[in-house]
Coordinates of C-alpha atoms and ligand atoms in Angstrom, one line a residue:
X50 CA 8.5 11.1 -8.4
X51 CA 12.0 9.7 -8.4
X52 CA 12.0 6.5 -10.5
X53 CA 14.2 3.7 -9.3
X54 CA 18.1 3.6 -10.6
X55 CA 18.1 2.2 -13.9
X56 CA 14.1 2.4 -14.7
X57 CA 11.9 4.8 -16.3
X58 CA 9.5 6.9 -14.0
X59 CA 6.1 6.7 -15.5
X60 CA 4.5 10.0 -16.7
X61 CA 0.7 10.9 -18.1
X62 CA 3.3 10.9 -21.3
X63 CA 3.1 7.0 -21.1
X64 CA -0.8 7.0 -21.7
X65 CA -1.6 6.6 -25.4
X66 CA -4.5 8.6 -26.2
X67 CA -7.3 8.0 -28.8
X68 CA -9.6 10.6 -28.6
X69 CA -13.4 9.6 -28.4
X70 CA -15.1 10.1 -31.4
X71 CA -18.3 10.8 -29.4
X72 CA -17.7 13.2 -27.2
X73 CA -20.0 15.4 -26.1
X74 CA -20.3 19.1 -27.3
X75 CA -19.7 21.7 -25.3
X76 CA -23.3 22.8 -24.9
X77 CA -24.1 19.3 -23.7
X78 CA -21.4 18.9 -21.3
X79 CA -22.4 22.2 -19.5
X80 CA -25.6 21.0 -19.4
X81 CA -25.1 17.4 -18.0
X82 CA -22.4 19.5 -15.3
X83 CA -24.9 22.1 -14.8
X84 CA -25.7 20.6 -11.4
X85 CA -24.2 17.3 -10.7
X86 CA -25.8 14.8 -9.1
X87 CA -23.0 11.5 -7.6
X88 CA -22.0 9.1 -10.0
X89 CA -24.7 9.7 -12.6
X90 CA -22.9 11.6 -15.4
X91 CA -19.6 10.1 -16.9
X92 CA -16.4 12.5 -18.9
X93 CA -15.9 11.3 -22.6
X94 CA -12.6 9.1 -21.3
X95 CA -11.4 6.3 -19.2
X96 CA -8.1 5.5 -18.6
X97 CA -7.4 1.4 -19.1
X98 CA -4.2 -0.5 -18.3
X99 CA -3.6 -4.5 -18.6
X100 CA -1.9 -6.9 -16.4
X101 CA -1.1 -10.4 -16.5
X102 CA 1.4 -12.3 -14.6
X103 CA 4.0 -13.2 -17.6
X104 CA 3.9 -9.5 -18.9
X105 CA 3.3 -7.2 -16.1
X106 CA 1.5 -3.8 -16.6
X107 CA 1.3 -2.9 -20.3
X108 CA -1.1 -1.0 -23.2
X109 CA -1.3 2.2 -20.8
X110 CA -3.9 4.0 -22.6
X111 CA -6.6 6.4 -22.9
X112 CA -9.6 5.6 -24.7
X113 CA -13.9 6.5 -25.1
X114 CA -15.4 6.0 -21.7
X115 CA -17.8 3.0 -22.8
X116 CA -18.5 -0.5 -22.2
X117 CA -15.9 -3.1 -21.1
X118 CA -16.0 -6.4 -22.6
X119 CA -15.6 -9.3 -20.4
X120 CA -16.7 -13.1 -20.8
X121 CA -18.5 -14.2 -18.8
X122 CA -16.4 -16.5 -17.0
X123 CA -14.6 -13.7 -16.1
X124 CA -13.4 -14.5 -12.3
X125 CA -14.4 -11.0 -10.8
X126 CA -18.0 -11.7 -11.8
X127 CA -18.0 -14.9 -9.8
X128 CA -15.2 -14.1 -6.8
X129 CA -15.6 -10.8 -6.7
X130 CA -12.0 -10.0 -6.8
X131 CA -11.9 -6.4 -7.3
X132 CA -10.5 -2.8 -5.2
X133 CA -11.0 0.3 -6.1
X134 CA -9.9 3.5 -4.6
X135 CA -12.2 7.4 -4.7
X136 CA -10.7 10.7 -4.9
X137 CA -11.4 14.3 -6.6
X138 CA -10.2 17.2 -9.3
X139 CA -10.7 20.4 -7.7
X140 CA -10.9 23.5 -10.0
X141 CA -9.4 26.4 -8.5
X142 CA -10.4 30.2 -9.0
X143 CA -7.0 30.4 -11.6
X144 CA -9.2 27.4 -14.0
X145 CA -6.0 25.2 -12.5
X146 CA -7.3 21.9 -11.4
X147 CA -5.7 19.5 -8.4
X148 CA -6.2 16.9 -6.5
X149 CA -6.0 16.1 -2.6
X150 CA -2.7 13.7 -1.4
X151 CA -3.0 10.9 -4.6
X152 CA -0.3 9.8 -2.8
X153 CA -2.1 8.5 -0.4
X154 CA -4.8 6.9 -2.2
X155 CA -2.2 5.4 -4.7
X156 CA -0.7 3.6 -1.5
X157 CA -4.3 2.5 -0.2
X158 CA -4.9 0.8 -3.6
X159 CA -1.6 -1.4 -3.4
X160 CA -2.6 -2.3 -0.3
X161 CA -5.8 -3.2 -1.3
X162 CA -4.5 -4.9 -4.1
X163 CA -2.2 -6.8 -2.0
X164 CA -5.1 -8.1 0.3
X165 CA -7.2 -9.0 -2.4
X166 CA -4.4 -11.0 -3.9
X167 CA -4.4 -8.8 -6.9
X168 CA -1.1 -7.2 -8.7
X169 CA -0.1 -4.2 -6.6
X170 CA 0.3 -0.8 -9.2
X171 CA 3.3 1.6 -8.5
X172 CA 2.4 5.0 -7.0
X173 CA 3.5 6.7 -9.7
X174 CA 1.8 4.7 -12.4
X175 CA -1.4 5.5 -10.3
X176 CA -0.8 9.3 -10.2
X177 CA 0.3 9.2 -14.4
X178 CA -3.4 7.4 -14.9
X179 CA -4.9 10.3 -12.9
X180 CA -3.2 12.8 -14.3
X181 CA -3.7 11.2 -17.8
X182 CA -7.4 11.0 -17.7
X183 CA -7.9 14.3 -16.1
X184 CA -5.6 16.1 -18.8
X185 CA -7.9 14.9 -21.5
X186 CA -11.1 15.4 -19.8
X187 CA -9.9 18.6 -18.3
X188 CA -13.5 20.7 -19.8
X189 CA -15.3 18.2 -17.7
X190 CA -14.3 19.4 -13.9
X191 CA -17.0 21.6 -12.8
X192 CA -16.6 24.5 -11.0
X193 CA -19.2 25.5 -9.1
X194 CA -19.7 25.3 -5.4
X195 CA -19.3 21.8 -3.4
X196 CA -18.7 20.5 -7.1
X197 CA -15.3 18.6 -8.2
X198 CA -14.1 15.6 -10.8
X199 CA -14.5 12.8 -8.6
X200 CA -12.1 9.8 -9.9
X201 CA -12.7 5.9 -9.5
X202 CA -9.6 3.9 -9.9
X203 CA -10.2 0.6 -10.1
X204 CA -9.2 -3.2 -10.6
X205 CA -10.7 -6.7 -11.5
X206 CA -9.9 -10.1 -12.4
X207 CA -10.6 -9.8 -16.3
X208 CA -9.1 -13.6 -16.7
X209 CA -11.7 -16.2 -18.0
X210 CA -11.2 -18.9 -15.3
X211 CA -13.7 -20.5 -13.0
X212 CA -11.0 -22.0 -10.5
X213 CA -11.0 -20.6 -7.4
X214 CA -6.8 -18.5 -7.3
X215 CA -5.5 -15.3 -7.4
X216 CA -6.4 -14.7 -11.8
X217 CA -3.1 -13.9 -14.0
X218 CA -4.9 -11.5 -16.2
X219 CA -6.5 -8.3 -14.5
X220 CA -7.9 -4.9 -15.7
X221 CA -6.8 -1.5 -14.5
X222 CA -9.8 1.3 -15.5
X223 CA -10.2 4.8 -14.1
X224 CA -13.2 6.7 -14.8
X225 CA -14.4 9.8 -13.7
X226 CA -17.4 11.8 -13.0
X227 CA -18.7 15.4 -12.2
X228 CA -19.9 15.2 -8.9
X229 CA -21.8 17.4 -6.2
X230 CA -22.7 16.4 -3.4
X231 CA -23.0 12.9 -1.8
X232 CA -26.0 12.8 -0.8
X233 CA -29.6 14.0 -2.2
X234 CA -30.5 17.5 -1.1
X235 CA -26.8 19.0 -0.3
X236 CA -25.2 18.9 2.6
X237 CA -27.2 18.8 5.5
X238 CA -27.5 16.5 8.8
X239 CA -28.1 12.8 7.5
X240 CA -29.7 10.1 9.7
X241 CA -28.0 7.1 10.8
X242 CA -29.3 3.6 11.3
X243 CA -27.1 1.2 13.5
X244 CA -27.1 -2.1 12.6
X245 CA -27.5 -5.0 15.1
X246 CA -27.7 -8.0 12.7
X247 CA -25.4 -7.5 10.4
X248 CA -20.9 -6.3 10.4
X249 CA -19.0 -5.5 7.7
X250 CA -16.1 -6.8 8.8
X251 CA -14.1 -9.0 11.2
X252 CA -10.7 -9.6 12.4
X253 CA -8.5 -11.3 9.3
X254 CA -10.7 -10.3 6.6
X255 CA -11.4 -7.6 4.3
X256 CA -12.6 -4.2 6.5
X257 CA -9.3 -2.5 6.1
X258 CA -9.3 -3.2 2.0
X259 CA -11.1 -0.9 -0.5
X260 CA -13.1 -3.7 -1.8
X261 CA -16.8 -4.2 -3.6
X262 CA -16.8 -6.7 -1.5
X263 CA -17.1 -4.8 2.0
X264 CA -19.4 -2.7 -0.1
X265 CA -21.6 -5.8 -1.4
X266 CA -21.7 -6.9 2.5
X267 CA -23.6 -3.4 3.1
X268 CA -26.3 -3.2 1.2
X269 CA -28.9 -5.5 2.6
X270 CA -28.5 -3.5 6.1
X271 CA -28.1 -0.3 4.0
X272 CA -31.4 -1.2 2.6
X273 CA -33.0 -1.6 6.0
X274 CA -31.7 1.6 6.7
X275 CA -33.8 3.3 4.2
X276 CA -36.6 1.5 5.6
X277 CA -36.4 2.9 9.1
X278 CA -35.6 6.8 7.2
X279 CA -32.5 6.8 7.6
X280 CA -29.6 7.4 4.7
X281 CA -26.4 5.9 5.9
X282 CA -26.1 2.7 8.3
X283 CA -23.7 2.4 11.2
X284 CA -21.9 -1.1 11.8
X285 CA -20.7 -2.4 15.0
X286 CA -17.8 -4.2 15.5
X287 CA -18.1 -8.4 14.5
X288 CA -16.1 -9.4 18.1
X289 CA -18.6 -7.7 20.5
X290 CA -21.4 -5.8 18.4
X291 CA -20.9 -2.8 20.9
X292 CA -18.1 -0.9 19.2
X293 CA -19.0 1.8 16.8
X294 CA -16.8 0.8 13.1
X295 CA -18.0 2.9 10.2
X296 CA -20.5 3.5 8.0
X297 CA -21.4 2.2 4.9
X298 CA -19.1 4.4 2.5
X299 CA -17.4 6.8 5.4
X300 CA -15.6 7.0 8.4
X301 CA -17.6 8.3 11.3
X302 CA -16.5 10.8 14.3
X303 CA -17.4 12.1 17.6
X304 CA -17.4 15.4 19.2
X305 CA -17.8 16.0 23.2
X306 CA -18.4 18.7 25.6
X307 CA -14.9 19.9 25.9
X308 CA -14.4 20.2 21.9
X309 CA -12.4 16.5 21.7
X310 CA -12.8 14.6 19.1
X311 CA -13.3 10.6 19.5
X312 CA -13.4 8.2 16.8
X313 CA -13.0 4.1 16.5
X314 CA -9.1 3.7 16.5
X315 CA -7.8 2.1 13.1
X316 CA -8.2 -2.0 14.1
X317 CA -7.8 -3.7 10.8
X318 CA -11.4 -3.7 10.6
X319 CA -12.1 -0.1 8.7
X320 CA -10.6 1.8 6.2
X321 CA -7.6 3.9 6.6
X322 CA -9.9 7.1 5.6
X323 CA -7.2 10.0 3.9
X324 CA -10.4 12.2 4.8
X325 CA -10.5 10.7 7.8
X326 CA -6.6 11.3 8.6
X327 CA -6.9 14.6 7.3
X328 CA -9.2 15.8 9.7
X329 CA -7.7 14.5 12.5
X330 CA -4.6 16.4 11.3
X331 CA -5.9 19.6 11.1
X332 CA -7.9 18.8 14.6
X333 CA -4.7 18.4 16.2
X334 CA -3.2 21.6 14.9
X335 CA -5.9 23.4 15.6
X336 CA -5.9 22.7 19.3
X337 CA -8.5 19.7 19.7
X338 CA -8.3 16.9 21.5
X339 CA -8.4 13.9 19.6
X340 CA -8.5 9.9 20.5
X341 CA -8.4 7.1 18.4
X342 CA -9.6 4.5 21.0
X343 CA -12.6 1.9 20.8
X344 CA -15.8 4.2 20.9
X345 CA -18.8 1.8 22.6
X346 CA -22.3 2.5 21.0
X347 CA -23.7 2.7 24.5
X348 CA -21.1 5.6 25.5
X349 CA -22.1 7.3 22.1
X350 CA -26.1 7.0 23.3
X351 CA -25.2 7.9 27.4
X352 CA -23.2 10.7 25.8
X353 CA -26.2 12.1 23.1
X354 CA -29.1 12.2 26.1
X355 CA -26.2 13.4 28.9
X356 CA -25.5 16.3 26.1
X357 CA -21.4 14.9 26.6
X358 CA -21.7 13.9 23.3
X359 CA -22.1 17.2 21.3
X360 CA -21.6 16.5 17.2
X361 CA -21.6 13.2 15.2
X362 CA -19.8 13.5 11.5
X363 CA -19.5 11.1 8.7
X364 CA -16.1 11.7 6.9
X365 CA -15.0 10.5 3.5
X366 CA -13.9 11.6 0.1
X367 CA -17.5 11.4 -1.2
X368 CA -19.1 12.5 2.0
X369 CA -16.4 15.2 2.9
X370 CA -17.7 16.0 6.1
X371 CA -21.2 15.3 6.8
X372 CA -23.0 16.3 9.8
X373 CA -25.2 13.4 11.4
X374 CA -28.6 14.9 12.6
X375 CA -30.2 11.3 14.2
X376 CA -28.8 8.6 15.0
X377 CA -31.2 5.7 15.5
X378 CA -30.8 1.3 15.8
X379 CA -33.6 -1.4 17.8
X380 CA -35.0 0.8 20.8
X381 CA -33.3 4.3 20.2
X382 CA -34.0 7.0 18.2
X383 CA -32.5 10.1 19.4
X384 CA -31.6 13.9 17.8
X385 CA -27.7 14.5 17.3
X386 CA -27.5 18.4 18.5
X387 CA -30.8 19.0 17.8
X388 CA -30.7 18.1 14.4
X389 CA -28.7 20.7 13.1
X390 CA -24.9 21.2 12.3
X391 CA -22.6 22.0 14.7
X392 CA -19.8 23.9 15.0
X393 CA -16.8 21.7 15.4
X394 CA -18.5 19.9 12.1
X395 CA -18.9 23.3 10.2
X396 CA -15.6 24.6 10.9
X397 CA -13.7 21.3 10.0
X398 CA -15.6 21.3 7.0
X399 CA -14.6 24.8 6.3
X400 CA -11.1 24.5 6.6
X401 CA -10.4 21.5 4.5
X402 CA -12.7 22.6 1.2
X403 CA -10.3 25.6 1.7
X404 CA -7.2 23.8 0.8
X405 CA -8.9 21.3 -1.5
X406 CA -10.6 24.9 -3.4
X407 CA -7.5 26.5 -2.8
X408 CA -8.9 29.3 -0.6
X409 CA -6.6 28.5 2.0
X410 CA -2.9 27.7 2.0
X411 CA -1.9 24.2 1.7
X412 CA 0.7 24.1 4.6
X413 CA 0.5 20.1 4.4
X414 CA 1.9 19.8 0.7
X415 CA -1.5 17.7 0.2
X416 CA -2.5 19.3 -3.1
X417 CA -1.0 18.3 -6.4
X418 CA -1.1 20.0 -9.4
X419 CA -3.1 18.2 -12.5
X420 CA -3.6 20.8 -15.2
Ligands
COI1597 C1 -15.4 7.6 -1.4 O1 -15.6 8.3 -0.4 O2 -14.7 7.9 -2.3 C2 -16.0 6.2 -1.4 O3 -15.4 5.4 -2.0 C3 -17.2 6.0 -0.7 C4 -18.4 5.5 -1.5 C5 -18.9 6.4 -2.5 C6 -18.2 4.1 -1.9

């Protein structure tokens, strides 16, 4: 990363370290990363940066992965003003470990940032945090199959202040955890609920933003999604509630007949998945069809009992690429290619844990090198 004439790039190097005094032993860690469950088990370290409006970003460090401590008037516990970001350390069969196009997330955050009136962080100070953290908790990416070091950048309004304004002081954290995956059982075809009553977003606000917020919104309908079986829920768009958006925590795509791929077209409303992106990437190249257009639930249904409609997926850098076996909302219920995975989903799927586990060549330039 060039740094700008007359300014310092920042490096990992800029990350004090003070190495935990608790961490675990070795026996323990292979234990706890014997077969990893999402976002249960946490490395020994946490990256944690400062902010405030009069000093900038300062006190880069590393430190024990513990509790933070905030007062209680802190603004993000009443305002919520917060974005985080997800992405993964992939060990490779060499023991080197990388990550898929930080880049990319690094430039999501800022924009989150910048939506969510927070302080946007360089790229580059982004991808030294990473790097940082992942160099001292190197032991802890696991290396089995469908496993990684997923990484959770995020940000908060640590001021004390109960006015409603952008807060001058803010917290930058990452932590990171040994992850399989997403959701319980492995991967296998999910069920999908579509909510009716309830959007996660409309035009002007948030959807686009990596925000609790959006994910706040989703819970109570994620909740009724449990209650009708199903793991994920589906929202529609806020304008029309006909539109298919995207799920709770992933991006969600189509396949028809003739091998295209359809999926809702970026409105402001979703998040810019770099899953998502990717996929449609290697789609193209690999001779698919694929639109980016408004996708109407009732199209989506027409298309699943016609059999024009072939595949369903859920992408995201948690999901990967999920298969959708049932999709289901008030008055419909119905199979997505019998319930099982198809092709189009098992090949994509395929190909991009190639290049993240470095089976296959990265042609894109999307891996970068940690350790
Ligand atoms: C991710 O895919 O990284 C996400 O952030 C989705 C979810 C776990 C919130």
């Amino acid at each position: 990363m060039t740094a700008l004439p007359g300014t310092t790039a920042i490096t990992a190097d800029a990350y004090a370290v003070t190495p935990s005094d608790h961490r675990r032993p070795a026996a323990e860690r292979a234990d706890l990363m014997a077969a990893p469950t999402f976002g249960t088990v946490f490395t020994d370290h946490m990256v944690r940066v400062d902010w405030s409006a009069d000093g900038g970003w300062t006190h880069r460090r590393v430190v024990a992965h513990g509790p933070l401590q905030l007062d209680p008037g802190a603004a993000v516990l009443h305002y919520g003003q917060e974005v985080f970001e997800g992405l993964k350390a992939y060990r490779h069969v060499d023991g080197s470990v990388w990550t898929f196009r930080p880049e990319a997330n690094a430039r999501r955050f800022a924009a989150s940032a910048r939506r969510l009136a927070l302080p946007e962080l360089p790229v580059e100070d982004f991808l030294a945090s990473i790097e940082a953290l992942v160099r001292t908790d190197e032991a802890w990416v696991p290396s089995g199959d469908e496993t990684s070091l997923y990484l959770r950048p995020f940000m908060f309004a640590s001021e004390t202040f109960l006015g409603v304004r952008p807060a001058r002081g803010v917290d930058y954290v990452v932590i990171a955890s040994p992850v399989g995956p997403y959701f319980a059982g492995g991967v296998r075809p999910v069920s999908i609920w579509v909510a009716e009553d309830y959007h996660r977003a409309g035009p002007g606000g948030t959807g686009a933003a990596k925000c609790g917020g959006n994910y706040a919104a989703s819970l109570l309908p994620q909740q009724e999604a449990y209650g009708h079986g199903c793991e994920q829920v589906c929202f529609l768009d806020a304008a029309t509630n006909t539109l298919l958006e995207e799920l709770g925590g992933m991006n969600v795509m189509t396949v028809r007949r003739d091998g295209s791929v359809v999926t809702p077209a970026l409105s402001g409303t979703i998040l810019e998945g770099v899953t998502r992106d990717s996929i449609l990437t290697l789609l193209r190249e690999g001779g698919h069809e694929v639109v980016e257009r408004d996708v109407p639930l009732a199209e989506v249904l027409d298309g699943l009992r016609s059999g024009e409609v072939t595949e369903v997926f859920a992408c995201g850098t948690a999901a990967v690429v999920t298969p959708i076996g049932r999709l289901a909302g008030e008055g419909f219920d119905l199979p997505v290619n019998g319930g099982a995975t198809g092709t189009v989903t098992a090949a994509i799927r395929h190909q991009l844990t190639s290049i993240q586990y470095g089976r296959a060549t990265d042609t894109h330039g999307w891996m970068h090198r940690l350790v």
